[in-house]
Amino acid sequence: MAKETILIVDDEEEIVSFIQDALEDEGYEILTAFNGEQAIIEAAKKPDIVLLDVMMDGLDGFEVCEQIRSVVRGPIIFLSACQDETDRVKGLVVGGDDYIVKPFSLSELKARVHAHLRRERRKINEKETTELRFEKLTIDYKGRSVRLNGVEVELTSKQFAIVWFLSLHKGQVFSRSHIYERVWGLEADGDDSTVTEHIKKIRAKFQEIDPTATFIQTVWGVGYKWV
């Protein structure tokens, strides 16, 4: 498996060197840039993740993010000494995925990088999977269909998305808010309590066909899992 590549962008060379050494020790390939113009050039190499300083001379981090977002498909994490909420929100609006306030610990940075890359690997695996089969249930992603005991279950698009997401991660517990974020998106204007209502309807549709069907289990006080 090829090493994942991280682009580090900061106008302070000591910070770049410090982060580079730490992440190379973790086995990553590292690209570096010390200003916005260099960052745009290095971004053309399509790194798996970008660590991007906000306050730089010339093009700042927000401007760089806007210019490279169409090229870089992976996460962009802003690094900034500014703790102002407005800046954090702006970073997400222009295409960033996370925002770490300086000074930060290397353990926190590594953990954020690991988490984002793990999520990206999971997305790739999900895209490669087009059909899931359980004992009496078949879920066809391309056909957007679910069949229980050979009978098609009539699900709405959101209900299908919930079934697909949970079934892809059999045995893993997800909170309502996590499910809501994955199915409706981060920018959705709504309440995650709707997840509970959708799951009730999914269960009812399953049990209408097979009263013994119990694929989605409630983990009280935590969330839901596919069993």
PDB file of C-alpha atoms in Angstrom:
ATOM      1  CA  MET A   1       0.000   0.000   0.000  1.00  0.00           C
ATOM      2  CA  ALA A   2       1.380   3.413  -0.995  1.00  0.00           C
ATOM      3  CA  LYS A   3       2.222   5.840   1.762  1.00  0.00           C
ATOM      4  CA  GLU A   4      -0.268   8.645   2.314  1.00  0.00           C
ATOM      5  CA  THR A   5       1.022  12.120   1.471  1.00  0.00           C
ATOM      6  CA  ILE A   6       0.643  15.201   3.658  1.00  0.00           C
ATOM      7  CA  LEU A   7       1.256  18.763   2.477  1.00  0.00           C
ATOM      8  CA  ILE A   8       2.411  21.094   5.272  1.00  0.00           C
ATOM      9  CA  VAL A   9       2.032  24.828   4.563  1.00  0.00           C
ATOM     10  CA  ASP A  10       3.399  27.435   6.996  1.00  0.00           C
ATOM     11  CA  ASP A  11       5.601  30.501   6.581  1.00  0.00           C
ATOM     12  CA  GLU A  12       7.560  29.568   9.709  1.00  0.00           C
ATOM     13  CA  GLU A  13      10.168  27.044   8.598  1.00  0.00           C
ATOM     14  CA  GLU A  14      10.787  25.795  12.143  1.00  0.00           C
ATOM     15  CA  ILE A  15       7.134  24.828  12.500  1.00  0.00           C
ATOM     16  CA  VAL A  16       7.159  23.049   9.146  1.00  0.00           C
ATOM     17  CA  SER A  17      10.321  21.128  10.097  1.00  0.00           C
ATOM     18  CA  PHE A  18       8.903  20.240  13.514  1.00  0.00           C
ATOM     19  CA  ILE A  19       5.651  18.854  12.059  1.00  0.00           C
ATOM     20  CA  GLN A  20       7.474  17.172   9.175  1.00  0.00           C
ATOM     21  CA  ASP A  21       9.786  15.216  11.488  1.00  0.00           C
ATOM     22  CA  ALA A  22       6.871  14.085  13.643  1.00  0.00           C
ATOM     23  CA  LEU A  23       4.731  12.905  10.728  1.00  0.00           C
ATOM     24  CA  GLU A  24       7.598  11.254   8.840  1.00  0.00           C
ATOM     25  CA  ASP A  25       8.147   9.192  11.975  1.00  0.00           C
ATOM     26  CA  GLU A  26       4.556   7.991  11.505  1.00  0.00           C
ATOM     27  CA  GLY A  27       5.402   6.766   8.003  1.00  0.00           C
ATOM     28  CA  TYR A  28       3.809   9.529   5.910  1.00  0.00           C
ATOM     29  CA  GLU A  29       5.301  11.105   2.788  1.00  0.00           C
ATOM     30  CA  ILE A  30       5.671  14.853   3.315  1.00  0.00           C
ATOM     31  CA  LEU A  31       5.410  17.814   0.942  1.00  0.00           C
ATOM     32  CA  THR A  32       6.222  21.316   2.216  1.00  0.00           C
ATOM     33  CA  ALA A  33       5.448  24.896   1.229  1.00  0.00           C
ATOM     34  CA  PHE A  34       6.353  28.173   2.932  1.00  0.00           C
ATOM     35  CA  ASN A  35       3.863  30.527   1.287  1.00  0.00           C
ATOM     36  CA  GLY A  36       0.585  30.477  -0.586  1.00  0.00           C
ATOM     37  CA  GLU A  37       2.099  30.396  -4.054  1.00  0.00           C
ATOM     38  CA  GLN A  38       4.267  27.371  -3.234  1.00  0.00           C
ATOM     39  CA  ALA A  39       1.259  25.694  -1.635  1.00  0.00           C
ATOM     40  CA  ILE A  40      -0.751  25.940  -4.846  1.00  0.00           C
ATOM     41  CA  ILE A  41       2.115  24.380  -6.809  1.00  0.00           C
ATOM     42  CA  GLU A  42       2.550  21.509  -4.323  1.00  0.00           C
ATOM     43  CA  ALA A  43      -1.211  20.939  -4.121  1.00  0.00           C
ATOM     44  CA  ALA A  44      -1.147  19.945  -7.803  1.00  0.00           C
ATOM     45  CA  LYS A  45       0.601  16.750  -6.630  1.00  0.00           C
ATOM     46  CA  LYS A  46      -2.734  15.804  -5.003  1.00  0.00           C
ATOM     47  CA  PRO A  47      -1.729  15.169  -1.372  1.00  0.00           C
ATOM     48  CA  ASP A  48      -4.056  13.048   0.734  1.00  0.00           C
ATOM     49  CA  ILE A  49      -4.359  15.786   3.374  1.00  0.00           C
ATOM     50  CA  VAL A  50      -3.221  19.411   3.770  1.00  0.00           C
ATOM     51  CA  LEU A  51      -2.136  21.175   6.970  1.00  0.00           C
ATOM     52  CA  LEU A  52      -2.578  24.853   6.122  1.00  0.00           C
ATOM     53  CA  ASP A  53      -1.492  27.883   8.143  1.00  0.00           C
ATOM     54  CA  VAL A  54      -3.960  30.779   8.034  1.00  0.00           C
ATOM     55  CA  MET A  55      -1.816  33.874   8.617  1.00  0.00           C
ATOM     56  CA  MET A  56       0.779  34.080   5.850  1.00  0.00           C
ATOM     57  CA  ASP A  57       2.190  36.977   3.838  1.00  0.00           C
ATOM     58  CA  GLY A  58       0.756  37.259   0.351  1.00  0.00           C
ATOM     59  CA  LEU A  59      -2.022  34.706  -0.102  1.00  0.00           C
ATOM     60  CA  ASP A  60      -3.416  33.729   3.280  1.00  0.00           C
ATOM     61  CA  GLY A  61      -4.618  30.239   4.140  1.00  0.00           C
ATOM     62  CA  PHE A  62      -8.262  30.969   3.328  1.00  0.00           C
ATOM     63  CA  GLU A  63      -7.365  32.194  -0.168  1.00  0.00           C
ATOM     64  CA  VAL A  64      -5.115  29.181  -0.740  1.00  0.00           C
ATOM     65  CA  CYS A  65      -7.871  26.822   0.371  1.00  0.00           C
ATOM     66  CA  GLU A  66     -10.336  28.308  -2.109  1.00  0.00           C
ATOM     67  CA  GLN A  67      -7.826  27.911  -4.932  1.00  0.00           C
ATOM     68  CA  ILE A  68      -6.759  24.337  -4.178  1.00  0.00           C
ATOM     69  CA  ARG A  69     -10.107  22.883  -3.075  1.00  0.00           C
ATOM     70  CA  SER A  70     -10.962  21.734  -6.608  1.00  0.00           C
ATOM     71  CA  VAL A  71      -7.614  19.894  -6.831  1.00  0.00           C
ATOM     72  CA  VAL A  72      -7.291  18.487  -3.322  1.00  0.00           C
ATOM     73  CA  ARG A  73     -10.039  15.947  -2.701  1.00  0.00           C
ATOM     74  CA  GLY A  74      -8.823  15.034   0.774  1.00  0.00           C
ATOM     75  CA  PRO A  75      -9.188  16.947   4.061  1.00  0.00           C
ATOM     76  CA  ILE A  76      -7.744  20.422   4.616  1.00  0.00           C
ATOM     77  CA  ILE A  77      -6.915  21.247   8.239  1.00  0.00           C
ATOM     78  CA  PHE A  78      -6.276  24.889   9.141  1.00  0.00           C
ATOM     79  CA  LEU A  79      -3.568  25.756  11.678  1.00  0.00           C
ATOM     80  CA  SER A  80      -3.936  29.163  13.298  1.00  0.00           C
ATOM     81  CA  ALA A  81      -3.008  31.144  16.394  1.00  0.00           C
ATOM     82  CA  CYS A  82      -6.365  32.926  16.123  1.00  0.00           C
ATOM     83  CA  GLN A  83      -9.067  31.531  18.414  1.00  0.00           C
ATOM     84  CA  ASP A  84     -11.833  33.753  17.063  1.00  0.00           C
ATOM     85  CA  GLU A  85     -14.977  31.812  16.175  1.00  0.00           C
ATOM     86  CA  THR A  86     -15.446  33.895  13.028  1.00  0.00           C
ATOM     87  CA  ASP A  87     -12.155  32.595  11.629  1.00  0.00           C
ATOM     88  CA  ARG A  88     -13.036  29.005  12.458  1.00  0.00           C
ATOM     89  CA  VAL A  89     -16.377  29.334  10.702  1.00  0.00           C
ATOM     90  CA  LYS A  90     -14.777  31.037   7.706  1.00  0.00           C
ATOM     91  CA  GLY A  91     -12.291  28.174   7.434  1.00  0.00           C
ATOM     92  CA  LEU A  92     -15.119  25.664   7.123  1.00  0.00           C
ATOM     93  CA  VAL A  93     -17.059  27.840   4.695  1.00  0.00           C
ATOM     94  CA  VAL A  94     -14.167  28.189   2.230  1.00  0.00           C
ATOM     95  CA  GLY A  95     -13.672  24.426   2.096  1.00  0.00           C
ATOM     96  CA  GLY A  96     -11.687  23.421   5.176  1.00  0.00           C
ATOM     97  CA  ASP A  97     -12.506  20.295   7.168  1.00  0.00           C
ATOM     98  CA  ASP A  98     -10.981  21.116  10.554  1.00  0.00           C
ATOM     99  CA  TYR A  99      -9.346  23.937  12.488  1.00  0.00           C
ATOM    100  CA  ILE A 100      -6.562  23.505  15.070  1.00  0.00           C
ATOM    101  CA  VAL A 101      -5.544  26.444  17.259  1.00  0.00           C
ATOM    102  CA  LYS A 102      -1.843  27.101  17.868  1.00  0.00           C
ATOM    103  CA  PRO A 103      -0.064  26.197  20.044  1.00  0.00           C
ATOM    104  CA  PHE A 104      -1.144  22.573  19.735  1.00  0.00           C
ATOM    105  CA  SER A 105       0.373  19.320  20.932  1.00  0.00           C
ATOM    106  CA  LEU A 106       1.871  16.883  18.462  1.00  0.00           C
ATOM    107  CA  SER A 107      -0.311  14.136  19.899  1.00  0.00           C
ATOM    108  CA  GLU A 108      -3.440  16.151  19.087  1.00  0.00           C
ATOM    109  CA  LEU A 109      -2.216  16.919  15.568  1.00  0.00           C
ATOM    110  CA  LYS A 110      -1.345  13.278  14.892  1.00  0.00           C
ATOM    111  CA  ALA A 111      -4.718  12.164  16.229  1.00  0.00           C
ATOM    112  CA  ARG A 112      -6.590  14.611  13.976  1.00  0.00           C
ATOM    113  CA  VAL A 113      -4.550  13.557  10.934  1.00  0.00           C
ATOM    114  CA  HIS A 114      -5.091   9.856  11.676  1.00  0.00           C
ATOM    115  CA  ALA A 115      -8.835  10.385  12.176  1.00  0.00           C
ATOM    116  CA  HIS A 116      -9.310  12.316   8.934  1.00  0.00           C
ATOM    117  CA  LEU A 117      -7.286   9.852   6.864  1.00  0.00           C
ATOM    118  CA  ARG A 118      -9.119   6.900   8.423  1.00  0.00           C
ATOM    119  CA  ARG A 119     -12.413   8.543   7.439  1.00  0.00           C
ATOM    120  CA  GLU A 120     -11.151   9.023   3.873  1.00  0.00           C
ATOM    121  CA  ARG A 121     -10.121   5.359   3.642  1.00  0.00           C
ATOM    122  CA  ARG A 122     -13.578   4.377   4.871  1.00  0.00           C
ATOM    123  CA  LYS A 123     -15.210   6.499   2.162  1.00  0.00           C
ATOM    124  CA  ILE A 124     -13.139   4.738  -0.505  1.00  0.00           C
ATOM    125  CA  ASN A 125     -14.156   1.334   0.854  1.00  0.00           C
ATOM    126  CA  GLU A 126     -17.795   2.392   0.891  1.00  0.00           C
ATOM    127  CA  LYS A 127     -17.639   3.476  -2.750  1.00  0.00           C
ATOM    128  CA  GLU A 128     -16.155   0.132  -3.742  1.00  0.00           C
ATOM    129  CA  THR A 129     -19.009  -1.759  -2.067  1.00  0.00           C
ATOM    130  CA  THR A 130     -22.209  -1.928  -4.144  1.00  0.00           C
ATOM    131  CA  GLU A 131     -24.136  -4.787  -2.546  1.00  0.00           C
ATOM    132  CA  LEU A 132     -24.472  -6.164   0.972  1.00  0.00           C
ATOM    133  CA  ARG A 133     -26.013  -9.531   1.834  1.00  0.00           C
ATOM    134  CA  PHE A 134     -27.211 -10.710   5.202  1.00  0.00           C
ATOM    135  CA  GLU A 135     -29.066 -13.917   6.117  1.00  0.00           C
ATOM    136  CA  LYS A 136     -32.403 -12.860   4.606  1.00  0.00           C
ATOM    137  CA  LEU A 137     -31.713  -9.297   3.525  1.00  0.00           C
ATOM    138  CA  THR A 138     -30.036  -7.923   0.387  1.00  0.00           C
ATOM    139  CA  ILE A 139     -29.107  -4.251  -0.009  1.00  0.00           C
ATOM    140  CA  ASP A 140     -28.273  -3.055  -3.526  1.00  0.00           C
ATOM    141  CA  TYR A 141     -26.589   0.353  -3.491  1.00  0.00           C
ATOM    142  CA  LYS A 142     -26.627   0.953  -7.252  1.00  0.00           C
ATOM    143  CA  GLY A 143     -30.265  -0.080  -7.533  1.00  0.00           C
ATOM    144  CA  ARG A 144     -31.114   1.748  -4.284  1.00  0.00           C
ATOM    145  CA  SER A 145     -33.185  -1.261  -3.264  1.00  0.00           C
ATOM    146  CA  VAL A 146     -33.606  -3.464  -0.203  1.00  0.00           C
ATOM    147  CA  ARG A 147     -35.129  -6.969  -0.368  1.00  0.00           C
ATOM    148  CA  LEU A 148     -36.184  -8.914   2.707  1.00  0.00           C
ATOM    149  CA  ASN A 149     -37.110 -12.580   2.198  1.00  0.00           C
ATOM    150  CA  GLY A 150     -37.215 -11.777  -1.516  1.00  0.00           C
ATOM    151  CA  VAL A 151     -39.753  -8.961  -1.008  1.00  0.00           C
ATOM    152  CA  GLU A 152     -38.751  -5.380  -1.818  1.00  0.00           C
ATOM    153  CA  VAL A 153     -38.882  -3.005   1.154  1.00  0.00           C
ATOM    154  CA  GLU A 154     -40.247   0.390   0.085  1.00  0.00           C
ATOM    155  CA  LEU A 155     -37.840   2.890   1.671  1.00  0.00           C
ATOM    156  CA  THR A 156     -37.503   6.626   1.160  1.00  0.00           C
ATOM    157  CA  SER A 157     -34.098   7.949   0.049  1.00  0.00           C
ATOM    158  CA  LYS A 158     -33.190   8.990   3.611  1.00  0.00           C
ATOM    159  CA  GLN A 159     -34.337   5.655   5.049  1.00  0.00           C
ATOM    160  CA  PHE A 160     -32.243   3.811   2.466  1.00  0.00           C
ATOM    161  CA  ALA A 161     -29.227   5.998   3.309  1.00  0.00           C
ATOM    162  CA  ILE A 162     -29.577   5.163   7.017  1.00  0.00           C
ATOM    163  CA  VAL A 163     -29.858   1.423   6.274  1.00  0.00           C
ATOM    164  CA  TRP A 164     -26.843   1.547   3.950  1.00  0.00           C
ATOM    165  CA  PHE A 165     -24.668   3.505   6.371  1.00  0.00           C
ATOM    166  CA  LEU A 166     -25.428   1.346   9.415  1.00  0.00           C
ATOM    167  CA  SER A 167     -25.183  -1.943   7.518  1.00  0.00           C
ATOM    168  CA  LEU A 168     -21.773  -0.990   6.100  1.00  0.00           C
ATOM    169  CA  HIS A 169     -20.491  -0.768   9.676  1.00  0.00           C
ATOM    170  CA  LYS A 170     -22.144  -3.810  11.213  1.00  0.00           C
ATOM    171  CA  GLY A 171     -21.712  -3.931  14.995  1.00  0.00           C
ATOM    172  CA  GLN A 172     -20.471  -0.346  15.297  1.00  0.00           C
ATOM    173  CA  VAL A 173     -22.557   2.031  17.422  1.00  0.00           C
ATOM    174  CA  PHE A 174     -23.381   5.493  16.046  1.00  0.00           C
ATOM    175  CA  SER A 175     -25.071   8.360  17.858  1.00  0.00           C
ATOM    176  CA  ARG A 176     -28.113  10.092  16.395  1.00  0.00           C
ATOM    177  CA  SER A 177     -26.024  13.171  15.632  1.00  0.00           C
ATOM    178  CA  HIS A 178     -23.399  11.099  13.774  1.00  0.00           C
ATOM    179  CA  ILE A 179     -26.060   9.394  11.663  1.00  0.00           C
ATOM    180  CA  TYR A 180     -27.730  12.742  10.975  1.00  0.00           C
ATOM    181  CA  GLU A 181     -24.413  14.270   9.887  1.00  0.00           C
ATOM    182  CA  ARG A 182     -23.615  11.375   7.530  1.00  0.00           C
ATOM    183  CA  VAL A 183     -27.087  11.157   5.955  1.00  0.00           C
ATOM    184  CA  TRP A 184     -28.285  14.787   5.920  1.00  0.00           C
ATOM    185  CA  GLY A 185     -24.856  16.511   5.787  1.00  0.00           C
ATOM    186  CA  LEU A 186     -23.084  19.013   8.003  1.00  0.00           C
ATOM    187  CA  GLU A 187     -24.963  21.993   6.596  1.00  0.00           C
ATOM    188  CA  ALA A 188     -28.452  20.506   7.011  1.00  0.00           C
ATOM    189  CA  ASP A 189     -30.870  22.748   8.866  1.00  0.00           C
ATOM    190  CA  GLY A 190     -32.771  20.345  11.067  1.00  0.00           C
ATOM    191  CA  ASP A 191     -32.933  18.256  14.227  1.00  0.00           C
ATOM    192  CA  ASP A 192     -31.198  14.910  14.707  1.00  0.00           C
ATOM    193  CA  SER A 193     -34.333  13.630  16.459  1.00  0.00           C
ATOM    194  CA  THR A 194     -35.618  12.926  12.953  1.00  0.00           C
ATOM    195  CA  VAL A 195     -33.189   9.974  12.892  1.00  0.00           C
ATOM    196  CA  THR A 196     -35.251   8.255  15.589  1.00  0.00           C
ATOM    197  CA  GLU A 197     -38.460   8.684  13.598  1.00  0.00           C
ATOM    198  CA  HIS A 198     -36.876   7.351  10.413  1.00  0.00           C
ATOM    199  CA  ILE A 199     -35.504   4.299  12.212  1.00  0.00           C
ATOM    200  CA  LYS A 200     -38.951   3.577  13.704  1.00  0.00           C
ATOM    201  CA  LYS A 201     -40.404   3.607  10.193  1.00  0.00           C
ATOM    202  CA  ILE A 202     -37.600   1.424   8.819  1.00  0.00           C
ATOM    203  CA  ARG A 203     -38.208  -1.157  11.563  1.00  0.00           C
ATOM    204  CA  ALA A 204     -41.961  -1.096  10.912  1.00  0.00           C
ATOM    205  CA  LYS A 205     -41.421  -1.703   7.193  1.00  0.00           C
ATOM    206  CA  PHE A 206     -39.061  -4.614   7.891  1.00  0.00           C
ATOM    207  CA  GLN A 207     -41.431  -6.188  10.419  1.00  0.00           C
ATOM    208  CA  GLU A 208     -44.404  -5.815   8.115  1.00  0.00           C
ATOM    209  CA  ILE A 209     -42.631  -8.310   5.859  1.00  0.00           C
ATOM    210  CA  ASP A 210     -40.945 -10.367   8.592  1.00  0.00           C
ATOM    211  CA  PRO A 211     -42.003  -9.828  12.251  1.00  0.00           C
ATOM    212  CA  THR A 212     -38.704 -11.342  13.427  1.00  0.00           C
ATOM    213  CA  ALA A 213     -36.541  -8.866  11.489  1.00  0.00           C
ATOM    214  CA  THR A 214     -34.414  -6.879  13.962  1.00  0.00           C
ATOM    215  CA  PHE A 215     -31.486  -5.473  12.026  1.00  0.00           C
ATOM    216  CA  ILE A 216     -31.193  -2.063  13.747  1.00  0.00           C
ATOM    217  CA  GLN A 217     -30.615  -2.275  17.474  1.00  0.00           C
ATOM    218  CA  THR A 218     -30.951   0.604  19.950  1.00  0.00           C
ATOM    219  CA  VAL A 219     -28.023   0.998  22.332  1.00  0.00           C
ATOM    220  CA  TRP A 220     -29.665   2.964  25.108  1.00  0.00           C
ATOM    221  CA  GLY A 221     -28.013   6.270  25.900  1.00  0.00           C
ATOM    222  CA  VAL A 222     -25.579   5.893  22.988  1.00  0.00           C
ATOM    223  CA  GLY A 223     -27.260   5.391  19.637  1.00  0.00           C
ATOM    224  CA  TYR A 224     -27.899   2.625  17.100  1.00  0.00           C
ATOM    225  CA  LYS A 225     -26.062  -0.263  15.500  1.00  0.00           C
ATOM    226  CA  TRP A 226     -26.652  -2.852  12.777  1.00  0.00           C
ATOM    227  CA  VAL A 227     -26.707  -6.407  14.130  1.00  0.00           C
TER     228      VAL A 227
END
